[in-house]
Amino acid sequence: MRRTVGRRVVYNDDNNPIAIKVVNLHKDFRLPTEKAWGLKQAFFNRLKGVKGFKTQKVLNGLDFEIEKGEFVGIVGRNGSGKSTLLKVLSGIYVPQKGAIEINGNLVPFIELGVGFNPDLTGRENIYMNGALLGFSNAEMDKMYPKIVKFAELEDFMDQKLKNYSSGMQVRLAFSIAIRAKGDILILDEVLAVGDAEFQQKCNDYFRSLHGNQTVILVTHNMENVEEFCDRAILLEKGKVTMDGDPKKVAEAYKKLWD
Amino acid sequence: MSIPRVLNQKNRILLKELTKTDFKLRYQGSVLGYLWALLRPLLMFVVLYIVFGYFLRFNDGTPHFSLYLLTGIVLWSFFTECTGQGIQAMVMRGDLIRKISFPKWVVVVSSTGTALINLGINLIVVVVFALLNGIMPSWSWLLVPFSIVELYALALGISFLFGAINVKYRDISSIWDVLIQAMFYAVPIIYPISMVMGISESAAKVLLLNPIAQAIQDVRYNLITDQTVTTWGLVGEGIFVLKFIPISLVVVILIWGALYFRRKSKFFAEEV
């Protein structure tokens, strides 16, 4: 059985004020039912006419547009489809139905510390992570001191990552991530980083982005939504149920549990 | 998709960095570290030589049988390491695939990088061994890289094809383990092909249609002695096209594997 595939296009048009356009976006997941892994089970499932998977609708017809320079928050309960939306936007998942148009260059990171390996040193991990963000060795050489300084980890760079505390790991990851350059930045729950002082640095960074960069931020922290976002989108069961003023959306979000 | 687009700067950086990481991590925490890359085929050689060369007398009058054996083992190890790593690559790098969008073939190719480096080092040992055996360097040595490219292309094709299936059906890597063990005996590594010819010439011809056997025999022919029985020399006396079966198989498997991989790779992030 072939799965249908929606459209995802990336283009570059300086005259178009729209950065991201999402039209009737659908995404289903096939969740394997009772051990559908493995050839034997696949064979028996076919014999019995069992599909071997259950379809779960995660995104259920989303429509929205994001303009260039907007800082948009996406909020919703667990399982409302936020992370799936980000993954479809960044091209990790293919859309199933509908279309995504992306105008500009998308920073390809979703979570912090992708590709981090506990058996590599801090330094090696920086270069690995940088390569995933598309930086060459020469570019990384130039950025390296700044990254280390921002992370405040000067004394730890030749130690293996597994000897870092979890706070130190996230600080390192965050410091690399903010070096990423692109027209559109996609961030998934990255604000809760490190101790109070480092948190301050992060907030300064987000404030500096405001107005200069198109940002999509997924978070559960409504203070951040109200402080940084120009606009917020509320997702419920894979649908946009509210789109507009961050304060109102934050209120609606808090009411989801009432 | 044109070559420059596939091998753009971003993919090259990623390929290099992933290969480097794989290589660093492989022998981490072991005392002899990288030396194992050399020791493994050499130890296997010693064992097989004692059993099949010394006690069972499989040499069948082959000149430089020990060198013959070593060359076979080195190439075979390269092939098994490449396919073993390549088929598992998607699963091993699942964390990356789930979290970032990038061309998936980079992972498969980078996973074979360590095997390529190991092969390079082992071939130096083979050459030293050859010189010690009194074999003079000749122009035909320059043909050896072609056979290695062929072997590598086959390994990549299999890695793409089975690696893509392995994302969903993890049985594939176990099946491949068994297959490759069986195949070890179908390739003239521990025995010279002349032994098979002595019993049945048609059986020898069939064995030499296997691209792995063809590549290994060609390397022996070009590196050690032109007494080596090759596919080109033995197969297809009446039907000339039969000589091209091994290389055609490699091309078909590589193209088929790459296309299949490309079609399936869209869904790896969801399935891995």
Short mmCIF file of C-alpha atoms in Angstrom, two decimals:
data_model
loop_
_atom_site.label_atom_id
_atom_site.label_comp_id
_atom_site.label_asym_id
_atom_site.label_seq_id
_atom_site.Cartn_x
_atom_site.Cartn_y
_atom_site.Cartn_z
CA MET A 1 0.00 0.00 0.00
CA ARG A 2 1.51 3.31 -1.05
CA ARG A 3 1.19 6.27 1.23
CA THR A 4 0.09 9.54 -0.27
CA VAL A 5 2.58 12.34 -0.07
CA GLY A 6 1.75 16.02 0.19
CA ARG A 7 3.77 18.88 -1.15
CA ARG A 8 6.65 20.65 0.53
CA VAL A 9 8.45 23.31 -1.43
CA VAL A 10 11.31 25.53 -0.43
CA TYR A 11 11.96 28.63 -2.52
CA ASN A 12 13.55 32.01 -2.20
CA ASP A 13 11.57 35.12 -3.04
CA ASP A 14 12.66 38.36 -1.38
CA ASN A 15 9.57 40.21 -2.57
CA ASN A 16 7.11 37.83 -0.97
CA PRO A 17 6.39 38.86 2.65
CA ILE A 18 5.19 35.36 3.56
CA ALA A 19 7.84 33.12 5.15
CA ILE A 20 5.78 29.99 5.70
CA LYS A 21 2.46 28.98 4.25
CA VAL A 22 0.67 25.86 5.41
CA VAL A 23 -2.42 24.70 3.54
CA ASN A 24 -4.71 21.90 4.71
CA LEU A 25 -1.82 19.95 6.20
CA HIS A 26 -2.49 16.36 7.22
CA LYS A 27 -0.25 13.81 8.81
CA ASP A 28 -1.13 10.32 9.96
CA PHE A 29 1.12 7.91 11.75
CA ARG A 30 1.02 4.20 11.32
CA LEU A 31 1.49 2.74 14.74
CA PRO A 32 2.38 -0.92 14.65
CA THR A 33 -0.16 -3.00 16.58
CA GLU A 34 0.88 -6.04 18.62
CA LYS A 35 4.40 -6.72 17.47
CA ALA A 36 4.20 -5.93 13.80
CA TRP A 37 7.99 -5.68 13.80
CA GLY A 38 9.76 -8.45 12.05
CA LEU A 39 9.22 -10.50 8.94
CA LYS A 40 7.38 -13.35 10.61
CA GLN A 41 4.69 -11.11 12.01
CA ALA A 42 4.41 -9.20 8.75
CA PHE A 43 3.88 -12.50 6.98
CA PHE A 44 1.20 -13.72 9.40
CA ASN A 45 -0.52 -10.36 9.36
CA ARG A 46 -0.77 -10.55 5.61
CA LEU A 47 -2.14 -14.11 5.81
CA LYS A 48 -4.77 -13.10 8.32
CA GLY A 49 -5.57 -9.93 6.43
CA VAL A 50 -4.59 -7.87 9.44
CA LYS A 51 -3.03 -4.58 8.56
CA GLY A 52 -0.51 -4.78 11.39
CA PHE A 53 -0.79 -1.10 12.15
CA LYS A 54 -3.24 1.41 13.45
CA THR A 55 -3.57 4.80 11.82
CA GLN A 56 -3.44 7.75 14.13
CA LYS A 57 -4.30 11.18 12.84
CA VAL A 58 -1.82 13.65 14.26
CA LEU A 59 -2.25 16.68 12.04
CA ASN A 60 -5.76 17.15 10.87
CA GLY A 61 -6.00 19.91 8.29
CA LEU A 62 -3.85 22.83 9.44
CA ASP A 63 -3.93 26.21 7.74
CA PHE A 64 -1.79 29.20 8.65
CA GLU A 65 0.66 31.70 7.29
CA ILE A 66 3.69 33.21 8.96
CA GLU A 67 5.13 36.47 7.77
CA LYS A 68 8.79 37.30 7.58
CA GLY A 69 10.15 38.66 10.84
CA GLU A 70 7.30 37.29 12.93
CA PHE A 71 8.02 35.53 16.23
CA VAL A 72 5.30 32.92 16.49
CA GLY A 73 4.61 30.68 19.46
CA ILE A 74 2.94 27.33 19.03
CA VAL A 75 1.25 25.97 22.12
CA GLY A 76 -0.95 23.03 22.96
CA ARG A 77 -1.18 20.04 25.25
CA ASN A 78 1.02 16.99 24.93
CA GLY A 79 -0.01 15.04 21.86
CA SER A 80 -1.70 17.95 20.15
CA GLY A 81 0.70 17.70 17.21
CA LYS A 82 3.17 20.51 17.94
CA SER A 83 6.35 18.51 17.52
CA THR A 84 4.99 16.67 14.51
CA LEU A 85 4.18 20.01 12.91
CA LEU A 86 7.74 21.20 13.47
CA LYS A 87 9.11 17.99 12.02
CA VAL A 88 6.96 18.26 8.93
CA LEU A 89 7.95 21.92 8.54
CA SER A 90 11.64 21.07 8.76
CA GLY A 91 11.39 18.20 6.32
CA ILE A 92 12.07 15.35 8.73
CA TYR A 93 8.60 13.91 8.09
CA VAL A 94 6.88 14.10 4.75
CA PRO A 95 3.45 15.75 4.76
CA GLN A 96 0.73 13.33 3.87
CA LYS A 97 -1.79 15.67 2.36
CA GLY A 98 -1.82 19.39 1.81
CA ALA A 99 1.07 21.70 1.18
CA ILE A 100 3.87 23.58 2.87
CA GLU A 101 5.62 26.46 1.21
CA ILE A 102 8.78 27.76 2.78
CA ASN A 103 10.24 31.01 1.57
CA GLY A 104 13.86 31.21 2.58
CA ASN A 105 16.46 29.15 4.22
CA LEU A 106 15.37 27.02 7.15
CA VAL A 107 17.73 26.34 10.04
CA PRO A 108 17.72 22.57 10.20
CA PHE A 109 17.62 21.99 13.89
CA ILE A 110 14.73 20.94 16.04
CA GLU A 111 16.12 19.91 19.35
CA LEU A 112 19.27 20.76 21.19
CA GLY A 113 22.30 18.54 21.00
CA VAL A 114 21.33 16.45 18.00
CA GLY A 115 24.14 14.05 17.26
CA PHE A 116 25.80 14.56 20.61
CA ASN A 117 27.76 11.50 21.57
CA PRO A 118 28.65 10.77 25.21
CA ASP A 119 31.95 9.13 24.20
CA LEU A 120 33.26 12.16 22.37
CA THR A 121 34.84 15.18 24.00
CA GLY A 122 33.07 18.51 24.23
CA ARG A 123 35.26 19.83 21.43
CA GLU A 124 34.52 16.90 19.12
CA ASN A 125 30.83 17.21 19.80
CA ILE A 126 30.89 20.88 18.87
CA TYR A 127 32.37 20.06 15.47
CA MET A 128 29.95 17.19 14.90
CA ASN A 129 26.95 19.29 15.83
CA GLY A 130 28.26 22.14 13.69
CA ALA A 131 28.52 19.84 10.69
CA LEU A 132 24.87 18.93 11.15
CA LEU A 133 24.03 22.63 11.09
CA GLY A 134 25.98 22.89 7.83
CA PHE A 135 29.12 24.64 9.01
CA SER A 136 32.50 23.81 7.51
CA ASN A 137 35.55 23.10 9.64
CA ALA A 138 36.98 26.53 8.89
CA GLU A 139 33.77 28.23 9.98
CA MET A 140 33.72 26.13 13.12
CA ASP A 141 37.33 27.02 13.92
CA LYS A 142 36.33 30.66 13.85
CA MET A 143 33.23 30.16 15.99
CA TYR A 144 34.72 27.70 18.44
CA PRO A 145 36.08 30.18 21.03
CA LYS A 146 32.79 32.10 21.08
CA ILE A 147 30.78 28.93 21.55
CA VAL A 148 32.93 27.79 24.45
CA LYS A 149 32.85 31.21 26.06
CA PHE A 150 29.08 31.53 25.78
CA ALA A 151 28.64 28.07 27.30
CA GLU A 152 31.10 28.96 30.09
CA LEU A 153 32.78 25.58 29.69
CA GLU A 154 36.37 26.61 28.97
CA ASP A 155 37.84 24.04 31.37
CA PHE A 156 35.84 21.08 30.13
CA MET A 157 36.32 20.96 26.39
CA ASP A 158 38.72 17.99 26.37
CA GLN A 159 36.54 15.90 28.64
CA LYS A 160 34.08 13.40 27.37
CA LEU A 161 30.49 14.50 27.23
CA LYS A 162 29.40 11.69 29.52
CA ASN A 163 31.28 13.40 32.34
CA TYR A 164 29.25 16.59 31.90
CA SER A 165 26.29 17.35 34.09
CA SER A 166 23.02 17.55 32.18
CA GLY A 167 22.96 21.30 32.68
CA MET A 168 26.40 21.61 31.13
CA GLN A 169 25.37 19.50 28.16
CA VAL A 170 22.37 21.68 27.41
CA ARG A 171 24.44 24.82 27.78
CA LEU A 172 26.91 23.51 25.25
CA ALA A 173 24.14 22.50 22.85
CA PHE A 174 22.40 25.84 23.17
CA SER A 175 25.61 27.75 22.55
CA ILE A 176 26.15 25.93 19.27
CA ALA A 177 22.53 26.17 18.24
CA ILE A 178 22.40 29.96 18.44
CA ARG A 179 25.25 30.14 15.92
CA ALA A 180 23.00 28.64 13.30
CA LYS A 181 22.14 31.12 10.62
CA GLY A 182 19.08 31.06 8.44
CA ASP A 183 16.01 33.02 7.52
CA ILE A 184 13.67 30.88 9.59
CA LEU A 185 14.46 29.44 12.99
CA ILE A 186 12.49 26.56 14.47
CA LEU A 187 12.83 25.91 18.18
CA ASP A 188 11.30 23.15 20.26
CA GLU A 189 11.27 23.73 24.02
CA VAL A 190 14.73 25.19 24.31
CA LEU A 191 14.13 28.01 26.70
CA ALA A 192 14.45 26.06 29.90
CA VAL A 193 18.20 25.91 29.86
CA GLY A 194 20.72 25.98 32.67
CA ASP A 195 20.80 27.98 35.88
CA ALA A 196 19.32 31.41 36.48
CA GLU A 197 22.31 33.28 35.14
CA PHE A 198 22.52 31.27 31.94
CA GLN A 199 18.76 31.60 31.57
CA GLN A 200 19.27 35.36 31.52
CA LYS A 201 21.71 34.99 28.63
CA CYS A 202 19.21 32.89 26.72
CA ASN A 203 16.47 35.42 27.23
CA ASP A 204 18.77 38.16 25.96
CA TYR A 205 19.40 36.07 22.88
CA PHE A 206 15.69 35.64 22.21
CA ARG A 207 15.09 39.33 22.72
CA SER A 208 17.80 40.05 20.15
CA LEU A 209 16.06 37.81 17.64
CA HIS A 210 12.80 39.61 18.06
CA GLY A 211 11.94 41.59 14.96
CA ASN A 212 15.10 40.53 13.11
CA GLN A 213 14.32 36.93 12.39
CA THR A 214 11.39 34.70 11.62
CA VAL A 215 11.05 32.36 14.59
CA ILE A 216 8.69 29.52 15.37
CA LEU A 217 8.82 28.51 18.99
CA VAL A 218 7.11 25.54 20.56
CA THR A 219 6.81 25.83 24.31
CA HIS A 220 4.69 25.15 27.37
CA ASN A 221 5.94 28.24 29.13
CA MET A 222 3.26 30.92 28.77
CA GLU A 223 5.48 33.63 30.23
CA ASN A 224 7.82 33.13 27.31
CA VAL A 225 4.94 33.20 24.86
CA GLU A 226 3.72 36.50 26.26
CA GLU A 227 7.17 38.01 26.46
CA PHE A 228 8.71 37.04 23.13
CA CYS A 229 5.95 36.22 20.69
CA ASP A 230 4.14 38.56 18.33
CA ARG A 231 1.52 35.95 17.75
CA ALA A 232 0.58 32.53 19.04
CA ILE A 233 -1.17 29.51 17.62
CA LEU A 234 -3.06 27.02 19.75
CA LEU A 235 -3.22 23.44 18.57
CA GLU A 236 -5.80 20.95 19.77
CA LYS A 237 -6.01 17.44 18.38
CA GLY A 238 -4.10 18.41 15.28
CA LYS A 239 -6.16 21.45 14.46
CA VAL A 240 -5.62 25.16 14.87
CA THR A 241 -8.24 26.28 17.38
CA MET A 242 -6.90 29.76 17.98
CA ASP A 243 -4.50 32.05 16.17
CA GLY A 244 -3.68 35.55 17.24
CA ASP A 245 -2.72 37.67 20.23
CA PRO A 246 -0.26 35.80 22.50
CA LYS A 247 -1.96 36.95 25.70
CA LYS A 248 -5.35 35.63 24.64
CA VAL A 249 -3.89 32.38 23.38
CA ALA A 250 -1.98 31.95 26.66
CA GLU A 251 -5.21 32.42 28.57
CA ALA A 252 -7.04 29.93 26.37
CA TYR A 253 -4.19 27.47 26.90
CA LYS A 254 -4.46 27.73 30.67
CA LYS A 255 -8.20 27.14 30.41
CA LEU A 256 -7.68 23.82 28.62
CA TRP A 257 -7.48 22.13 32.02
CA ASP A 258 -10.56 23.75 33.54
CA MET B 1 19.95 14.45 -9.58
CA SER B 2 23.33 15.62 -10.78
CA ILE B 3 26.59 14.75 -9.07
CA PRO B 4 27.52 18.29 -7.94
CA ARG B 5 24.14 18.67 -6.22
CA VAL B 6 24.41 15.36 -4.45
CA LEU B 7 27.96 16.06 -3.32
CA ASN B 8 27.40 19.67 -2.33
CA GLN B 9 29.49 21.30 0.35
CA LYS B 10 27.04 20.60 3.14
CA ASN B 11 26.86 16.89 2.42
CA ARG B 12 30.63 16.66 2.10
CA ILE B 13 31.14 18.27 5.50
CA LEU B 14 28.60 15.94 7.04
CA LEU B 15 30.11 12.89 5.37
CA LYS B 16 33.56 13.77 6.64
CA GLU B 17 32.42 14.50 10.17
CA LEU B 18 30.29 11.35 10.47
CA THR B 19 33.10 9.18 9.12
CA LYS B 20 35.54 10.75 11.56
CA THR B 21 33.20 10.12 14.50
CA ASP B 22 32.58 6.50 13.48
CA PHE B 23 36.29 5.91 13.18
CA LYS B 24 37.08 7.48 16.55
CA LEU B 25 34.35 5.59 18.35
CA ARG B 26 35.07 2.17 16.87
CA TYR B 27 38.10 1.26 18.91
CA GLN B 28 37.54 3.54 21.86
CA GLY B 29 38.18 1.97 25.22
CA SER B 30 40.32 -0.86 23.85
CA VAL B 31 43.97 -1.05 24.84
CA LEU B 32 45.35 -1.94 21.43
CA GLY B 33 42.90 0.49 19.83
CA TYR B 34 43.41 0.90 16.17
CA LEU B 35 45.85 -1.97 15.98
CA TRP B 36 42.81 -4.27 15.99
CA ALA B 37 42.01 -3.25 12.46
CA LEU B 38 45.29 -4.90 11.46
CA LEU B 39 45.23 -7.74 13.94
CA ARG B 40 41.80 -9.10 13.13
CA PRO B 41 42.45 -10.16 9.53
CA LEU B 42 45.98 -11.24 10.39
CA LEU B 43 44.83 -13.49 13.24
CA MET B 44 42.10 -14.93 11.03
CA PHE B 45 44.76 -15.54 8.40
CA VAL B 46 46.98 -17.37 10.86
CA VAL B 47 44.14 -19.63 11.99
CA LEU B 48 42.92 -20.41 8.48
CA TYR B 49 46.44 -20.94 7.22
CA ILE B 50 47.23 -23.44 9.95
CA VAL B 51 44.00 -25.36 9.38
CA PHE B 52 43.61 -25.26 5.61
CA GLY B 53 47.10 -24.55 4.39
CA TYR B 54 49.23 -26.59 6.75
CA PHE B 55 47.07 -29.50 7.93
CA LEU B 56 44.46 -29.96 5.23
CA ARG B 57 46.85 -29.07 2.38
CA PHE B 58 44.34 -27.02 0.42
CA ASN B 59 47.05 -25.26 -1.52
CA ASP B 60 46.67 -27.63 -4.50
CA GLY B 61 50.00 -26.59 -5.93
CA THR B 62 49.06 -22.89 -5.95
CA PRO B 63 52.16 -20.72 -5.92
CA HIS B 64 52.28 -18.34 -2.93
CA PHE B 65 49.24 -19.94 -1.32
CA SER B 66 49.71 -17.99 1.93
CA LEU B 67 49.64 -14.69 0.06
CA TYR B 68 46.66 -15.94 -1.88
CA LEU B 69 44.86 -16.66 1.36
CA LEU B 70 45.79 -13.35 2.96
CA THR B 71 44.59 -11.35 -0.04
CA GLY B 72 41.31 -13.24 -0.02
CA ILE B 73 40.77 -12.69 3.70
CA VAL B 74 41.57 -9.00 3.53
CA LEU B 75 39.13 -8.38 0.68
CA TRP B 76 36.47 -10.58 2.22
CA SER B 77 36.78 -8.81 5.59
CA PHE B 78 36.40 -5.51 3.81
CA PHE B 79 33.23 -6.69 2.12
CA THR B 80 31.67 -8.12 5.29
CA GLU B 81 32.57 -5.05 7.34
CA CYS B 82 31.15 -2.68 4.72
CA THR B 83 27.85 -4.50 4.35
CA GLY B 84 27.52 -5.23 8.06
CA GLN B 85 27.96 -1.56 8.97
CA GLY B 86 26.03 -0.28 5.97
CA ILE B 87 22.93 -2.36 6.61
CA GLN B 88 22.85 -1.30 10.27
CA ALA B 89 23.67 2.34 9.57
CA MET B 90 20.11 3.69 9.50
CA VAL B 91 19.21 1.95 12.75
CA MET B 92 22.43 2.97 14.50
CA ARG B 93 21.95 6.60 13.56
CA GLY B 94 18.23 6.56 14.34
CA ASP B 95 18.62 9.43 16.79
CA LEU B 96 19.90 11.71 14.05
CA ILE B 97 17.33 10.66 11.50
CA ARG B 98 14.47 11.31 13.86
CA LYS B 99 15.67 14.77 14.70
CA ILE B 100 17.20 16.43 11.72
CA SER B 101 16.55 16.59 8.02
CA PHE B 102 19.48 15.61 5.86
CA PRO B 103 20.21 13.23 2.98
CA LYS B 104 20.14 9.74 4.44
CA TRP B 105 22.64 8.21 2.02
CA VAL B 106 25.33 10.21 3.80
CA VAL B 107 24.87 7.95 6.84
CA VAL B 108 25.26 4.75 4.81
CA VAL B 109 28.35 5.95 2.98
CA SER B 110 29.98 7.32 6.13
CA SER B 111 29.39 4.01 7.94
CA THR B 112 31.59 2.26 5.35
CA GLY B 113 34.38 4.79 5.82
CA THR B 114 36.11 2.88 8.60
CA ALA B 115 36.08 -0.30 6.51
CA LEU B 116 37.72 1.61 3.64
CA ILE B 117 40.45 2.94 5.91
CA ASN B 118 41.02 -0.54 7.35
CA LEU B 119 41.26 -1.98 3.86
CA GLY B 120 43.86 0.62 2.92
CA ILE B 121 46.04 -0.37 5.87
CA ASN B 122 45.56 -4.09 5.30
CA LEU B 123 46.49 -3.74 1.64
CA ILE B 124 49.80 -2.23 2.70
CA VAL B 125 50.39 -5.39 4.73
CA VAL B 126 49.49 -7.48 1.68
CA VAL B 127 51.97 -5.59 -0.47
CA VAL B 128 54.74 -5.96 2.11
CA PHE B 129 53.92 -9.66 2.33
CA ALA B 130 54.05 -9.91 -1.47
CA LEU B 131 57.46 -8.27 -1.64
CA LEU B 132 58.73 -10.61 1.11
CA ASN B 133 57.42 -13.51 -0.97
CA GLY B 134 59.67 -12.38 -3.79
CA ILE B 135 56.97 -10.95 -6.02
CA MET B 136 58.18 -8.07 -8.13
CA PRO B 137 56.01 -4.97 -8.47
CA SER B 138 54.45 -4.81 -11.91
CA TRP B 139 52.22 -2.53 -13.93
CA SER B 140 49.31 -4.89 -13.40
CA TRP B 141 49.21 -3.76 -9.75
CA LEU B 142 47.64 -0.55 -11.04
CA LEU B 143 44.57 -2.56 -12.04
CA VAL B 144 43.88 -3.65 -8.45
CA PRO B 145 41.95 -0.47 -7.48
CA PHE B 146 39.36 -1.23 -10.17
CA SER B 147 38.46 -4.52 -8.51
CA ILE B 148 38.24 -2.77 -5.16
CA VAL B 149 35.92 -0.11 -6.58
CA GLU B 150 33.76 -2.92 -7.93
CA LEU B 151 33.67 -4.68 -4.56
CA TYR B 152 32.85 -1.40 -2.83
CA ALA B 153 30.07 -0.63 -5.30
CA LEU B 154 28.53 -4.02 -4.61
CA ALA B 155 28.80 -3.50 -0.85
CA LEU B 156 27.15 -0.07 -1.16
CA GLY B 157 24.34 -1.42 -3.33
CA ILE B 158 23.61 -4.17 -0.82
CA SER B 159 23.82 -1.70 2.07
CA PHE B 160 21.32 0.63 0.42
CA LEU B 161 18.91 -2.14 -0.47
CA PHE B 162 19.01 -4.19 2.72
CA GLY B 163 19.63 -1.17 4.93
CA ALA B 164 16.36 0.36 3.70
CA ILE B 165 14.42 -2.84 4.41
CA ASN B 166 16.17 -3.26 7.75
CA VAL B 167 14.64 -0.02 9.03
CA LYS B 168 11.26 -1.76 9.15
CA TYR B 169 12.17 -5.42 9.33
CA ARG B 170 15.16 -5.82 11.60
CA ASP B 171 15.40 -9.48 10.66
CA ILE B 172 17.32 -8.47 7.58
CA SER B 173 20.58 -7.92 9.39
CA SER B 174 20.35 -11.38 10.99
CA ILE B 175 19.52 -12.97 7.64
CA TRP B 176 22.46 -11.20 6.11
CA ASP B 177 24.76 -12.52 8.84
CA VAL B 178 23.79 -16.07 7.98
CA LEU B 179 23.98 -15.44 4.24
CA ILE B 180 27.44 -13.98 4.46
CA GLN B 181 28.68 -16.92 6.52
CA ALA B 182 27.38 -19.31 3.90
CA MET B 183 28.82 -17.21 1.12
CA PHE B 184 32.29 -17.41 2.66
CA TYR B 185 32.45 -21.00 1.47
CA ALA B 186 31.12 -20.20 -1.99
CA VAL B 187 33.96 -17.79 -2.62
CA PRO B 188 37.42 -19.25 -3.28
CA ILE B 189 39.14 -17.83 -0.22
CA ILE B 190 40.34 -20.81 1.80
CA TYR B 191 40.54 -23.08 -1.22
CA PRO B 192 41.93 -22.34 -4.67
CA ILE B 193 39.35 -22.45 -7.45
CA SER B 194 41.53 -25.05 -9.22
CA MET B 195 40.43 -27.52 -6.54
CA VAL B 196 36.82 -27.09 -7.62
CA MET B 197 37.78 -27.32 -11.28
CA GLY B 198 39.37 -30.67 -10.57
CA ILE B 199 35.97 -32.00 -9.52
CA SER B 200 33.62 -30.08 -11.77
CA GLU B 201 34.55 -27.35 -14.18
CA SER B 202 30.97 -26.13 -14.52
CA ALA B 203 30.71 -25.70 -10.74
CA ALA B 204 33.84 -23.55 -10.81
CA LYS B 205 32.32 -21.48 -13.61
CA VAL B 206 29.16 -20.90 -11.59
CA LEU B 207 31.18 -19.87 -8.53
CA LEU B 208 33.11 -17.38 -10.61
CA LEU B 209 29.92 -15.64 -11.70
CA ASN B 210 29.74 -14.25 -8.17
CA PRO B 211 31.11 -10.69 -8.35
CA ILE B 212 32.94 -11.13 -5.04
CA ALA B 213 34.76 -14.21 -6.34
CA GLN B 214 35.49 -12.43 -9.61
CA ALA B 215 36.93 -9.37 -7.86
CA ILE B 216 39.09 -11.44 -5.49
CA GLN B 217 40.43 -13.60 -8.31
CA ASP B 218 41.19 -10.51 -10.39
CA VAL B 219 43.14 -8.94 -7.55
CA ARG B 220 45.13 -12.17 -7.13
CA TYR B 221 45.74 -12.28 -10.86
CA ASN B 222 47.02 -8.73 -11.02
CA LEU B 223 48.89 -8.73 -7.74
CA ILE B 224 50.30 -12.22 -7.26
CA THR B 225 50.42 -14.40 -10.34
CA ASP B 226 48.91 -14.58 -13.79
CA GLN B 227 48.44 -18.30 -13.13
CA THR B 228 45.27 -17.33 -11.27
CA VAL B 229 42.03 -18.60 -12.79
CA THR B 230 39.80 -15.60 -13.40
CA THR B 231 36.21 -15.20 -14.51
CA TRP B 232 37.42 -13.56 -17.67
CA GLY B 233 39.68 -16.49 -18.46
CA LEU B 234 37.40 -19.40 -17.54
CA VAL B 235 33.80 -18.36 -18.09
CA GLY B 236 32.00 -17.78 -21.36
CA GLU B 237 34.06 -19.61 -23.97
CA GLY B 238 31.05 -20.13 -26.21
CA ILE B 239 28.86 -17.33 -24.96
CA PHE B 240 31.00 -14.22 -24.66
CA VAL B 241 28.43 -12.14 -22.75
CA LEU B 242 28.67 -14.48 -19.75
CA LYS B 243 32.00 -12.83 -18.93
CA PHE B 244 30.10 -9.65 -18.10
CA ILE B 245 27.62 -11.20 -15.66
CA PRO B 246 29.49 -10.31 -12.44
CA ILE B 247 30.02 -6.65 -13.33
CA SER B 248 26.44 -6.36 -14.61
CA LEU B 249 25.19 -7.76 -11.30
CA VAL B 250 27.14 -5.11 -9.42
CA VAL B 251 25.73 -2.31 -11.57
CA VAL B 252 22.17 -3.59 -11.29
CA ILE B 253 22.36 -4.07 -7.51
CA LEU B 254 23.91 -0.64 -6.97
CA ILE B 255 21.34 1.20 -9.09
CA TRP B 256 18.41 -0.81 -7.77
CA GLY B 257 19.58 -0.38 -4.17
CA ALA B 258 20.13 3.36 -4.54
CA LEU B 259 16.73 3.94 -6.16
CA TYR B 260 14.91 1.80 -3.61
CA PHE B 261 16.73 3.56 -0.79
CA ARG B 262 15.85 6.98 -2.17
CA ARG B 263 12.18 6.07 -2.46
CA LYS B 264 11.97 4.65 1.05
CA SER B 265 14.18 7.21 2.78
CA LYS B 266 11.32 9.72 3.01
CA PHE B 267 9.73 7.57 5.69
CA PHE B 268 12.83 6.51 7.66
CA ALA B 269 12.31 9.18 10.32
CA GLU B 270 8.89 7.74 11.15
CA GLU B 271 9.87 4.10 11.00
CA VAL B 272 13.30 3.89 12.52
#
